[in-house]
mmCIF file of C-alpha atoms and ligand atoms in Angstrom:
data_model
loop_
_atom_site.group_PDB
_atom_site.id
_atom_site.type_symbol
_atom_site.label_atom_id
_atom_site.label_comp_id
_atom_site.label_asym_id
_atom_site.label_seq_id
_atom_site.Cartn_x
_atom_site.Cartn_y
_atom_site.Cartn_z
ATOM 1 C CA MET A 292 -29.132 16.115 -8.256
ATOM 2 C CA ARG A 293 -27.580 18.659 -5.871
ATOM 3 C CA ILE A 294 -24.486 17.757 -3.858
ATOM 4 C CA LEU A 295 -23.255 19.779 -0.907
ATOM 5 C CA VAL A 296 -19.510 19.400 -0.449
ATOM 6 C CA ILE A 297 -17.087 20.076 2.361
ATOM 7 C CA GLU A 298 -13.299 20.251 1.978
ATOM 8 C CA THR A 299 -11.005 20.851 4.965
ATOM 9 C CA SER A 300 -7.894 18.817 4.156
ATOM 10 C CA CYS A 301 -5.322 21.550 4.811
ATOM 11 C CA ASP A 302 -5.659 25.267 5.493
ATOM 12 C CA ASP A 303 -8.640 26.241 3.338
ATOM 13 C CA THR A 304 -12.176 25.833 4.648
ATOM 14 C CA ALA A 305 -14.285 25.198 1.567
ATOM 15 C CA ALA A 306 -17.868 24.324 0.703
ATOM 16 C CA ALA A 307 -19.674 24.074 -2.618
ATOM 17 C CA VAL A 308 -23.038 23.201 -4.066
ATOM 18 C CA VAL A 309 -22.808 21.432 -7.412
ATOM 19 C CA ALA A 310 -25.743 20.263 -9.524
ATOM 20 C CA ASP A 311 -25.622 17.319 -11.913
ATOM 21 C CA GLY A 312 -21.934 16.654 -11.375
ATOM 22 C CA THR A 313 -20.348 19.743 -12.905
ATOM 23 C CA GLU A 314 -22.712 22.711 -12.644
ATOM 24 C CA VAL A 315 -21.144 24.828 -9.881
ATOM 25 C CA ARG A 316 -24.009 26.650 -8.135
ATOM 26 C CA ALA A 317 -21.784 27.920 -5.298
ATOM 27 C CA THR A 318 -18.144 27.670 -4.328
ATOM 28 C CA VAL A 319 -16.836 29.327 -1.180
ATOM 29 C CA VAL A 320 -13.258 29.162 0.091
ATOM 30 C CA SER A 321 -12.158 30.765 3.344
ATOM 31 C CA SER A 322 -8.382 31.063 3.208
ATOM 32 C CA GLN A 323 -6.272 30.915 6.364
ATOM 33 C CA ASP A 324 -3.234 32.427 4.616
ATOM 34 C CA ALA A 325 -3.194 35.435 6.945
ATOM 35 C CA ILE A 326 -3.005 33.141 9.996
ATOM 36 C CA HIS A 327 -0.172 30.975 8.684
ATOM 37 C CA ALA A 328 1.780 33.794 6.997
ATOM 38 C CA ALA A 329 3.596 34.663 10.207
ATOM 39 C CA TYR A 330 5.062 31.140 10.285
ATOM 40 C CA GLY A 331 5.889 30.804 6.566
ATOM 41 C CA GLY A 332 3.844 27.576 6.355
ATOM 42 C CA VAL A 333 0.753 25.813 7.647
ATOM 43 C CA VAL A 334 0.627 25.261 11.434
ATOM 44 C CA PRO A 335 -1.617 22.163 11.796
ATOM 45 C CA GLU A 336 -3.070 23.046 15.203
ATOM 46 C CA LEU A 337 -4.034 26.543 14.044
ATOM 47 C CA ALA A 338 -5.522 25.141 10.839
ATOM 48 C CA CYS A 339 -7.791 22.737 12.785
ATOM 49 C CA ARG A 340 -9.026 25.444 15.159
ATOM 50 C CA SER A 341 -9.719 27.829 12.291
ATOM 51 C CA HIS A 342 -11.738 25.193 10.436
ATOM 52 C CA VAL A 343 -13.969 24.816 13.490
ATOM 53 C CA GLU A 344 -14.564 28.592 13.522
ATOM 54 C CA ASN A 345 -14.946 29.018 9.748
ATOM 55 C CA MET A 346 -16.944 25.944 8.833
ATOM 56 C CA ARG A 347 -20.419 27.154 9.735
ATOM 57 C CA PRO A 348 -20.155 30.575 8.018
ATOM 58 C CA VAL A 349 -18.637 28.950 4.929
ATOM 59 C CA LEU A 350 -21.429 26.370 4.787
ATOM 60 C CA ASP A 351 -24.100 29.044 5.199
ATOM 61 C CA ALA A 352 -22.450 31.197 2.512
ATOM 62 C CA ALA A 353 -22.402 28.291 0.048
ATOM 63 C CA LEU A 354 -26.096 27.519 0.630
ATOM 64 C CA ALA A 355 -26.982 31.215 0.285
ATOM 65 C CA GLN A 356 -24.928 31.609 -2.903
ATOM 66 C CA ALA A 357 -26.644 28.550 -4.412
ATOM 67 C CA GLU A 358 -30.024 29.831 -3.171
ATOM 68 C CA VAL A 359 -30.886 26.480 -1.623
ATOM 69 C CA ALA A 360 -31.695 25.186 1.858
ATOM 70 C CA LEU A 361 -30.341 22.023 3.440
ATOM 71 C CA HIS A 362 -33.516 20.092 2.642
ATOM 72 C CA ASP A 363 -32.910 20.757 -1.101
ATOM 73 C CA ILE A 364 -29.655 18.766 -0.984
ATOM 74 C CA ASP A 365 -29.622 15.172 -2.322
ATOM 75 C CA ALA A 366 -26.191 13.989 -1.138
ATOM 76 C CA ILE A 367 -23.189 15.156 0.879
ATOM 77 C CA ALA A 368 -19.588 14.723 -0.295
ATOM 78 C CA VAL A 369 -16.501 15.281 1.817
ATOM 79 C CA THR A 370 -12.733 14.964 1.554
ATOM 80 C CA GLN A 371 -11.695 11.926 3.604
ATOM 81 C CA GLY A 372 -7.921 12.224 3.038
ATOM 82 C CA PRO A 373 -5.039 12.633 2.624
ATOM 83 C CA GLY A 374 -4.287 15.784 4.615
ATOM 84 C CA LEU A 375 -3.951 17.035 8.191
ATOM 85 C CA VAL A 376 -5.981 14.591 10.225
ATOM 86 C CA GLY A 377 -7.349 17.188 12.667
ATOM 87 C CA ALA A 378 -8.370 19.412 9.761
ATOM 88 C CA LEU A 379 -10.001 16.536 7.853
ATOM 89 C CA LEU A 380 -11.914 15.489 10.968
ATOM 90 C CA VAL A 381 -13.722 18.839 11.117
ATOM 91 C CA GLY A 382 -15.154 18.300 7.632
ATOM 92 C CA VAL A 383 -15.779 14.571 7.969
ATOM 93 C CA SER A 384 -17.613 14.968 11.300
ATOM 94 C CA LEU A 385 -19.847 17.713 9.925
ATOM 95 C CA ALA A 386 -20.529 15.766 6.726
ATOM 96 C CA LYS A 387 -21.532 12.662 8.686
ATOM 97 C CA ALA A 388 -23.819 14.680 10.942
ATOM 98 C CA LEU A 389 -25.486 16.415 7.973
ATOM 99 C CA ALA A 390 -25.968 13.219 5.983
ATOM 100 C CA TYR A 391 -27.355 11.403 9.032
ATOM 101 C CA GLY A 392 -29.639 14.270 10.022
ATOM 102 C CA LEU A 393 -30.962 14.747 6.494
ATOM 103 C CA GLY A 394 -31.144 11.020 5.756
ATOM 104 C CA ILE A 395 -29.154 11.330 2.507
ATOM 105 C CA PRO A 396 -26.056 9.510 1.132
ATOM 106 C CA LEU A 397 -22.521 10.480 2.096
ATOM 107 C CA VAL A 398 -19.778 10.205 -0.547
ATOM 108 C CA THR A 399 -16.170 10.275 0.644
ATOM 109 C CA VAL A 400 -13.610 11.657 -1.782
ATOM 110 C CA HIS A 401 -9.831 11.330 -2.098
ATOM 111 C CA HIS A 402 -8.320 14.819 -2.173
ATOM 112 C CA LEU A 403 -6.104 14.055 -5.181
ATOM 113 C CA GLU A 404 -8.954 12.526 -7.144
ATOM 114 C CA GLY A 405 -10.694 15.824 -6.392
ATOM 115 C CA HIS A 406 -7.767 17.789 -7.861
ATOM 116 C CA ILE A 407 -7.746 15.599 -11.010
ATOM 117 C CA SER A 408 -11.539 15.854 -11.326
ATOM 118 C CA ALA A 409 -11.309 19.666 -11.366
ATOM 119 C CA ILE A 410 -10.585 19.275 -15.054
ATOM 120 C CA TYR A 411 -14.121 17.949 -15.678
ATOM 121 C CA LEU A 412 -15.686 21.103 -14.228
ATOM 122 C CA GLU A 413 -14.670 22.936 -17.400
ATOM 123 C CA HIS A 414 -14.074 20.157 -19.946
ATOM 124 C CA ALA A 415 -16.811 17.606 -20.623
ATOM 125 C CA THR A 416 -14.312 15.005 -21.798
ATOM 126 C CA VAL A 417 -10.567 14.461 -21.686
ATOM 127 C CA PRO A 418 -9.002 11.882 -24.038
ATOM 128 C CA CYS A 419 -7.955 8.737 -22.174
ATOM 129 C CA PRO A 420 -5.508 7.452 -21.308
ATOM 130 C CA PHE A 421 -3.976 10.644 -19.926
ATOM 131 C CA VAL A 422 -1.111 11.473 -17.592
ATOM 132 C CA ALA A 423 -2.036 13.708 -14.665
ATOM 133 C CA LEU A 424 0.597 15.861 -12.982
ATOM 134 C CA VAL A 425 -0.691 16.710 -9.497
ATOM 135 C CA VAL A 426 1.430 19.555 -8.105
ATOM 136 C CA SER A 427 0.449 21.243 -4.869
ATOM 137 C CA GLY A 428 1.794 22.202 -1.451
ATOM 138 C CA GLY A 429 1.662 18.570 -0.333
ATOM 139 C CA HIS A 430 2.113 16.557 -3.535
ATOM 140 C CA SER A 431 4.104 16.274 -6.728
ATOM 141 C CA ASP A 432 2.790 13.075 -8.288
ATOM 142 C CA LEU A 433 2.346 11.669 -11.780
ATOM 143 C CA TYR A 434 -0.624 9.387 -12.402
ATOM 144 C CA TYR A 435 -1.514 7.344 -15.457
ATOM 145 C CA CYS A 436 -5.285 7.408 -15.907
ATOM 146 C CA SER A 437 -6.442 4.619 -18.217
ATOM 147 C CA GLN A 438 -10.026 5.838 -17.870
ATOM 148 C CA ARG A 439 -11.829 8.220 -15.558
ATOM 149 C CA GLY A 440 -11.544 6.975 -11.979
ATOM 150 C CA HIS A 441 -8.699 4.492 -12.687
ATOM 151 C CA TYR A 442 -5.294 5.752 -11.522
ATOM 152 C CA THR A 443 -1.828 4.225 -11.421
ATOM 153 C CA VAL A 444 0.959 6.185 -9.795
ATOM 154 C CA VAL A 445 3.981 6.412 -12.109
ATOM 155 C CA GLY A 446 6.091 8.985 -10.263
ATOM 156 C CA ARG A 447 6.196 11.148 -7.171
ATOM 157 C CA THR A 448 8.537 13.429 -5.305
ATOM 158 C CA ARG A 449 11.125 11.724 -3.170
ATOM 159 C CA ASP A 450 11.351 14.713 -0.807
ATOM 160 C CA ASP A 451 9.654 18.140 -0.970
ATOM 161 C CA ALA A 452 6.524 18.848 -2.993
ATOM 162 C CA ALA A 453 6.930 21.565 -5.648
ATOM 163 C CA GLY A 454 4.537 23.947 -3.854
ATOM 164 C CA GLU A 455 6.322 23.353 -0.563
ATOM 165 C CA CYS A 456 9.582 24.280 -2.309
ATOM 166 C CA PHE A 457 8.038 27.541 -3.579
ATOM 167 C CA ASP A 458 6.794 28.294 -0.054
ATOM 168 C CA LYS A 459 10.182 27.566 1.551
ATOM 169 C CA VAL A 460 12.111 29.666 -0.955
ATOM 170 C CA ALA A 461 9.696 32.553 -0.360
ATOM 171 C CA LYS A 462 10.291 32.154 3.360
ATOM 172 C CA MET A 463 14.093 32.307 2.854
ATOM 173 C CA LEU A 464 13.650 35.592 1.012
ATOM 174 C CA HIS A 465 11.093 36.957 3.523
ATOM 175 C CA LEU A 466 8.498 37.340 0.779
ATOM 176 C CA GLY A 467 5.372 36.070 2.528
ATOM 177 C CA TYR A 468 3.056 33.070 2.357
ATOM 178 C CA PRO A 469 1.961 31.255 0.250
ATOM 179 C CA GLY A 470 5.134 31.671 -1.742
ATOM 180 C CA GLY A 471 4.013 30.319 -5.119
ATOM 181 C CA PRO A 472 1.860 33.244 -6.294
ATOM 182 C CA ILE A 473 4.352 35.823 -4.951
ATOM 183 C CA ILE A 474 7.330 34.190 -6.672
ATOM 184 C CA ASP A 475 5.315 33.783 -9.873
ATOM 185 C CA ARG A 476 4.526 37.514 -9.901
ATOM 186 C CA LEU A 477 8.069 38.725 -9.090
ATOM 187 C CA ALA A 478 9.664 36.257 -11.523
ATOM 188 C CA GLN A 479 7.842 37.961 -14.430
ATOM 189 C CA ALA A 480 10.394 40.788 -14.129
ATOM 190 C CA GLY A 481 13.402 38.464 -13.794
ATOM 191 C CA ASN A 482 15.777 36.662 -16.146
ATOM 192 C CA PRO A 483 15.205 32.877 -15.932
ATOM 193 C CA LYS A 484 18.701 32.244 -17.320
ATOM 194 C CA ALA A 485 20.541 34.409 -14.779
ATOM 195 C CA ILE A 486 21.490 31.553 -12.420
ATOM 196 C CA HIS A 487 21.656 27.855 -13.114
ATOM 197 C CA PHE A 488 19.818 25.929 -10.403
ATOM 198 C CA PRO A 489 19.878 22.101 -10.544
ATOM 199 C CA ARG A 490 17.162 20.072 -12.292
ATOM 200 C CA ALA A 491 17.272 16.915 -10.190
ATOM 201 C CA MET A 492 17.208 13.420 -11.685
ATOM 202 C CA LEU A 493 16.512 14.551 -15.235
ATOM 203 C CA THR A 494 18.932 11.996 -16.614
ATOM 204 C CA LYS A 495 17.801 9.172 -14.325
ATOM 205 C CA ASN A 496 15.435 6.552 -15.658
ATOM 206 C CA THR A 497 12.594 7.358 -13.286
ATOM 207 C CA PHE A 498 9.461 9.495 -13.296
ATOM 208 C CA ASP A 499 10.138 10.591 -9.697
ATOM 209 C CA PHE A 500 10.915 14.195 -8.777
ATOM 210 C CA SER A 501 13.248 15.710 -6.198
ATOM 211 C CA PHE A 502 13.025 19.357 -5.130
ATOM 212 C CA SER A 503 15.161 19.460 -1.985
ATOM 213 C CA GLY A 504 18.296 20.004 -4.127
ATOM 214 C CA VAL A 505 17.066 23.200 -5.776
ATOM 215 C CA LYS A 506 15.963 24.496 -2.366
ATOM 216 C CA THR A 507 19.422 23.827 -0.897
ATOM 217 C CA ALA A 508 21.090 25.345 -3.975
ATOM 218 C CA MET A 509 18.997 28.474 -3.451
ATOM 219 C CA ARG A 510 20.062 28.713 0.193
ATOM 220 C CA THR A 511 23.735 28.204 -0.707
ATOM 221 C CA HIS A 512 23.459 30.840 -3.441
ATOM 222 C CA LEU A 513 21.918 33.383 -1.059
ATOM 223 C CA LEU A 514 24.457 32.741 1.700
ATOM 224 C CA GLN A 515 27.359 33.224 -0.733
ATOM 225 C CA MET A 516 25.888 36.255 -2.459
ATOM 226 C CA PRO A 517 27.640 39.614 -1.883
ATOM 227 C CA ASN A 518 25.759 42.877 -1.536
ATOM 228 C CA PRO A 519 26.861 45.974 -3.569
ATOM 229 C CA GLN A 520 29.569 46.767 -0.978
ATOM 230 C CA GLY A 521 31.069 43.284 -1.321
ATOM 231 C CA GLU A 522 29.801 42.197 2.100
ATOM 232 C CA ARG A 523 27.687 39.093 2.583
ATOM 233 C CA LEU A 524 24.053 39.760 1.667
ATOM 234 C CA PHE A 525 22.602 37.193 4.082
ATOM 235 C CA VAL A 526 23.849 36.250 7.514
ATOM 236 C CA ASP A 527 21.938 33.542 9.385
ATOM 237 C CA ASP A 528 19.169 33.719 6.792
ATOM 238 C CA ALA A 529 18.491 37.423 7.380
ATOM 239 C CA PHE A 530 19.564 40.409 5.270
ATOM 240 C CA TRP A 531 22.709 42.050 6.568
ATOM 241 C CA PRO A 532 22.701 44.957 5.987
ATOM 242 C CA LEU A 533 19.462 45.554 4.050
ATOM 243 C CA PRO A 534 20.538 46.255 0.407
ATOM 244 C CA PRO A 535 19.177 49.205 -1.605
ATOM 245 C CA ALA A 536 15.851 48.280 -3.198
ATOM 246 C CA SER A 537 16.951 49.457 -6.649
ATOM 247 C CA TRP A 538 19.818 46.932 -6.648
ATOM 248 C CA TRP A 539 18.200 44.095 -4.755
ATOM 249 C CA GLU A 540 14.884 43.943 -6.602
ATOM 250 C CA GLN A 541 16.458 43.041 -9.950
ATOM 251 C CA GLN A 542 18.799 40.508 -8.305
ATOM 252 C CA ARG A 543 15.874 38.977 -6.431
ATOM 253 C CA ASN A 544 13.659 38.777 -9.516
ATOM 254 C CA ASP A 545 16.453 37.098 -11.501
ATOM 255 C CA ILE A 546 16.993 34.568 -8.700
ATOM 256 C CA LEU A 547 13.270 33.831 -8.513
ATOM 257 C CA ALA A 548 12.832 33.544 -12.284
ATOM 258 C CA SER A 549 15.805 31.139 -12.425
ATOM 259 C CA PHE A 550 14.392 29.080 -9.547
ATOM 260 C CA GLN A 551 10.920 28.959 -11.105
ATOM 261 C CA GLN A 552 12.418 27.857 -14.423
ATOM 262 C CA ALA A 553 14.352 25.028 -12.713
ATOM 263 C CA VAL A 554 11.178 23.695 -11.044
ATOM 264 C CA ALA A 555 9.109 24.024 -14.219
ATOM 265 C CA ASP A 556 11.797 22.312 -16.339
ATOM 266 C CA ALA A 557 11.801 19.278 -14.023
ATOM 267 C CA LEU A 558 7.992 19.061 -13.968
ATOM 268 C CA VAL A 559 7.664 19.413 -17.740
ATOM 269 C CA ALA A 560 10.490 16.976 -18.587
ATOM 270 C CA LYS A 561 9.203 14.179 -16.330
ATOM 271 C CA THR A 562 5.605 14.635 -17.447
ATOM 272 C CA LEU A 563 6.579 14.522 -21.104
ATOM 273 C CA ARG A 564 8.669 11.420 -20.499
ATOM 274 C CA ALA A 565 5.770 9.725 -18.699
ATOM 275 C CA VAL A 566 3.418 10.562 -21.570
ATOM 276 C CA THR A 567 5.832 9.302 -24.203
ATOM 277 C CA GLU A 568 6.630 6.041 -22.401
ATOM 278 C CA THR A 569 3.022 5.208 -21.458
ATOM 279 C CA GLY A 570 1.551 6.202 -24.808
ATOM 280 C CA ALA A 571 -0.973 8.530 -23.140
ATOM 281 C CA ARG A 572 -3.100 10.758 -25.366
ATOM 282 C CA ALA A 573 -3.290 13.883 -23.202
ATOM 283 C CA ILE A 574 -1.767 15.751 -20.258
ATOM 284 C CA VAL A 575 -3.703 17.063 -17.261
ATOM 285 C CA VAL A 576 -2.009 19.442 -14.816
ATOM 286 C CA VAL A 577 -3.767 20.183 -11.503
ATOM 287 C CA GLY A 578 -3.107 21.439 -7.954
ATOM 288 C CA GLY A 579 -2.051 24.871 -6.688
ATOM 289 C CA VAL A 580 1.243 24.912 -8.625
ATOM 290 C CA ALA A 581 -0.746 24.413 -11.851
ATOM 291 C CA CYS A 582 -1.464 28.175 -11.533
ATOM 292 C CA ASN A 583 2.206 28.841 -12.254
ATOM 293 C CA SER A 584 2.669 30.883 -15.421
ATOM 294 C CA THR A 585 6.020 29.368 -16.458
ATOM 295 C CA LEU A 586 4.735 25.838 -15.925
ATOM 296 C CA ARG A 587 1.574 26.561 -17.920
ATOM 297 C CA HIS A 588 3.489 28.198 -20.786
ATOM 298 C CA ASP A 589 6.230 25.578 -21.002
ATOM 299 C CA MET A 590 3.875 22.604 -20.677
ATOM 300 C CA TYR A 591 1.654 23.905 -23.500
ATOM 301 C CA HIS A 592 4.720 24.550 -25.642
ATOM 302 C CA ALA A 593 6.308 21.120 -25.015
ATOM 303 C CA ALA A 594 3.041 19.218 -25.507
ATOM 304 C CA ASP A 595 2.270 21.170 -28.655
ATOM 305 C CA ALA A 596 5.544 19.990 -30.149
ATOM 306 C CA LEU A 597 4.324 16.400 -29.594
ATOM 307 C CA GLY A 598 0.820 17.199 -30.867
ATOM 308 C CA LEU A 599 -0.733 16.429 -27.480
ATOM 309 C CA PRO A 600 -3.555 18.367 -25.815
ATOM 310 C CA VAL A 601 -2.917 19.809 -22.326
ATOM 311 C CA PHE A 602 -5.677 20.539 -19.831
ATOM 312 C CA PHE A 603 -5.291 22.936 -16.882
ATOM 313 C CA PRO A 604 -8.215 23.947 -14.646
ATOM 314 C CA SER A 605 -8.741 27.690 -14.352
ATOM 315 C CA PRO A 606 -6.802 29.051 -11.328
ATOM 316 C CA GLN A 607 -9.784 29.080 -8.914
ATOM 317 C CA PHE A 608 -10.099 25.299 -9.435
ATOM 318 C CA CYS A 609 -6.329 24.612 -9.232
ATOM 319 C CA THR A 610 -5.911 25.587 -5.592
ATOM 320 C CA ASP A 611 -7.956 23.766 -2.936
ATOM 321 C CA ASN A 612 -11.698 24.181 -3.430
ATOM 322 C CA ALA A 613 -14.834 22.149 -2.782
ATOM 323 C CA ALA A 614 -16.205 22.211 -6.346
ATOM 324 C CA MET A 615 -13.495 19.782 -7.504
ATOM 325 C CA ILE A 616 -14.377 17.437 -4.618
ATOM 326 C CA ALA A 617 -18.040 17.634 -5.688
ATOM 327 C CA CYS A 618 -17.115 16.704 -9.236
ATOM 328 C CA ALA A 619 -15.236 13.599 -8.051
ATOM 329 C CA GLY A 620 -17.944 12.716 -5.513
ATOM 330 C CA ALA A 621 -20.773 13.089 -8.015
ATOM 331 C CA TYR A 622 -18.979 10.853 -10.495
ATOM 332 C CA ARG A 623 -18.524 8.157 -7.885
ATOM 333 C CA TYR A 624 -22.138 8.470 -6.821
ATOM 334 C CA TYR A 625 -23.477 8.286 -10.392
ATOM 335 C CA THR A 626 -21.373 5.233 -11.208
ATOM 336 C CA ASN A 627 -22.695 3.290 -8.207
ATOM 337 C CA PRO A 628 -25.658 5.033 -6.497
ATOM 338 C CA GLN A 629 -26.857 1.826 -4.869
ATOM 339 C CA TYR A 630 -23.586 1.463 -2.942
ATOM 340 C CA TYR A 631 -23.847 4.956 -1.480
ATOM 341 C CA ARG A 632 -27.573 4.713 -0.711
ATOM 342 C CA GLN A 633 -26.976 1.607 1.351
ATOM 343 C CA GLN A 634 -23.674 2.613 2.893
ATOM 344 C CA ASP A 635 -23.551 2.715 6.679
ATOM 345 C CA PHE A 636 -21.213 5.701 7.011
ATOM 346 C CA LEU A 637 -21.338 6.413 10.722
ATOM 347 C CA ASP A 638 -18.027 4.662 11.410
ATOM 348 C CA LEU A 639 -16.190 6.362 8.504
ATOM 349 C CA ASP A 640 -12.963 8.055 9.575
ATOM 350 C CA ALA A 641 -10.583 10.709 8.220
ATOM 351 C CA HIS A 642 -7.206 9.460 6.962
ATOM 352 C CA ALA A 643 -4.043 11.563 6.979
ATOM 353 C CA ASN A 644 -2.365 9.098 4.603
ATOM 354 C CA LEU A 645 -4.667 7.708 1.979
ATOM 355 C CA PRO A 646 -3.153 6.237 -1.180
ATOM 356 C CA LEU A 647 -5.234 6.877 -4.283
ATOM 357 C CA SER A 648 -5.392 3.066 -4.581
ATOM 358 C CA ASN A 649 -7.519 2.903 -1.406
ATOM 359 C CA VAL A 650 -10.488 4.829 -2.707
ATOM 360 C CA ASP A 651 -12.136 2.036 -4.665
ATOM 361 C CA ASN A 652 -15.152 1.940 -2.370
ATOM 362 C CA SER A 653 -17.546 1.427 -5.218
ATOM 363 C CA SER A 654 -17.538 -1.590 -7.492
ATOM 364 C CA THR A 655 -17.414 0.339 -10.765
ATOM 365 C CA VAL A 656 -14.709 2.903 -10.073
ATOM 366 C CA GLN A 657 -11.400 1.341 -9.257
ATOM 367 C CA SER A 658 -7.845 2.467 -8.963
ATOM 368 C CA THR A 659 -4.530 0.750 -8.666
HETATM 369 O O1 KG4 B 144 -3.601 22.753 -4.126
HETATM 370 P P1 KG4 B 144 -3.243 23.714 -3.032
HETATM 371 O O2 KG4 B 144 -4.162 24.891 -2.811
HETATM 372 O O3 KG4 B 144 -3.126 23.015 -1.645
HETATM 373 C C1 KG4 B 144 -2.583 21.738 -1.440
HETATM 374 O O4 KG4 B 144 -3.315 20.727 -1.682
HETATM 375 O O5 KG4 B 144 -1.387 21.710 -1.088
HETATM 376 O O6 KG4 B 144 -1.762 24.215 -3.352
HETATM 377 C C2 KG4 B 144 -1.142 25.189 -2.590
HETATM 378 C C3 KG4 B 144 0.269 25.356 -3.110
HETATM 379 C C4 KG4 B 144 1.111 26.291 -2.261
HETATM 380 O O7 KG4 B 144 2.330 25.659 -1.981
HETATM 381 C C5 KG4 B 144 1.284 27.504 -3.170
HETATM 382 O O8 KG4 B 144 2.505 28.202 -2.943
HETATM 383 C C6 KG4 B 144 1.245 26.872 -4.536
HETATM 384 O O9 KG4 B 144 0.250 25.877 -4.447
HETATM 385 N N1 KG4 B 144 0.905 27.839 -5.597
HETATM 386 C C7 KG4 B 144 1.748 28.184 -6.594
HETATM 387 C C8 KG4 B 144 1.087 29.192 -7.349
HETATM 388 N N2 KG4 B 144 -0.142 29.398 -6.793
HETATM 389 C C9 KG4 B 144 -0.235 28.552 -5.716
HETATM 390 N N3 KG4 B 144 2.991 27.757 -6.897
HETATM 391 C C10 KG4 B 144 3.589 28.308 -7.966
HETATM 392 N N4 KG4 B 144 3.038 29.277 -8.725
HETATM 393 C C11 KG4 B 144 1.787 29.742 -8.459
HETATM 394 N N5 KG4 B 144 1.249 30.707 -9.224
HETATM 395 ZN ZN1 ZN B 145 -4.870 20.240 -2.573
#
């Protein structure tokens, strides 16, 4: 069975063709990073307009890469939410039109179930129950998965998402967008112990995260930091005067490595606590921030000490992509094909806010 998938929840226009649930025949992602870079973050209106322009070429590229035509496709899957509603609508409208025109089923997918399902693209099975850490530009959530398709939220960020925090810190330092990969690269040459940034709520009896504190601590640190002449390094969030590169680059890398370590420590500690207290048998880490080298290293190390397996998707399936949505959509379709064959989908809508508990639209796959 071949599924054609469309994902437009944020600023990436993505399409994929996946056969038999996990065999990725094509995956195409058109990034809008260059458009949003000037603003240091995603501008929703620009994202929606770009999806309209990019969607058709991305769709055509996916079909060409998979060497199939539209009439070879057996079902359409699309991200229904959560995300930017105008962006989601571009994908949902196209998916409905394609499914209606071709007379084939339409499977709607929750974006976060897509991220979690990315793990099954490269691993046939994951021991259940597992704890999934979903860390991206929009989310920092912990889910307990009793079995595939059954999710219970156990923790989430109370303010910024981890990826958002990376992006905002990169913006403060005028590094570019998206900040995560840039900080990750520069931090390799820094000392993670140079500055102590706060690890919020580590001692509190909760699985929730908070990243606004480390972001504010970073800003305070920068505004108080002297340059080599003893003058203030930053005034009104801009360099004043611009320090010599030889001096600044090491300072900057130390700051970034220390920041990255603070974020990773919080993510690892809460995940480990959730695993220990729920008795889960494995850890799954997904979403754009799952690319982070410190997080990957420290999570493996910490889990190894407990004898637990850790599963990360490869980087191309951590950041937004349509193959992960296909994997989730195919699973839902296979577990209840009758539901999707009979579904009248023409009044389906996109949802900016869609709890993972609201996706139980088939009788066999449920979430709480
Ligand atoms: O999953 P994703 O592509 O989109 C959302 O669903 O949000 O995640 C994008 C986020 C951005 O905030 C980006 O800065 C972050 O993932 N990211 C990283 C790394 N690569 C991407 N954060 C830390 N380290 C990385 N290597
Ligand atoms: Zn995402």
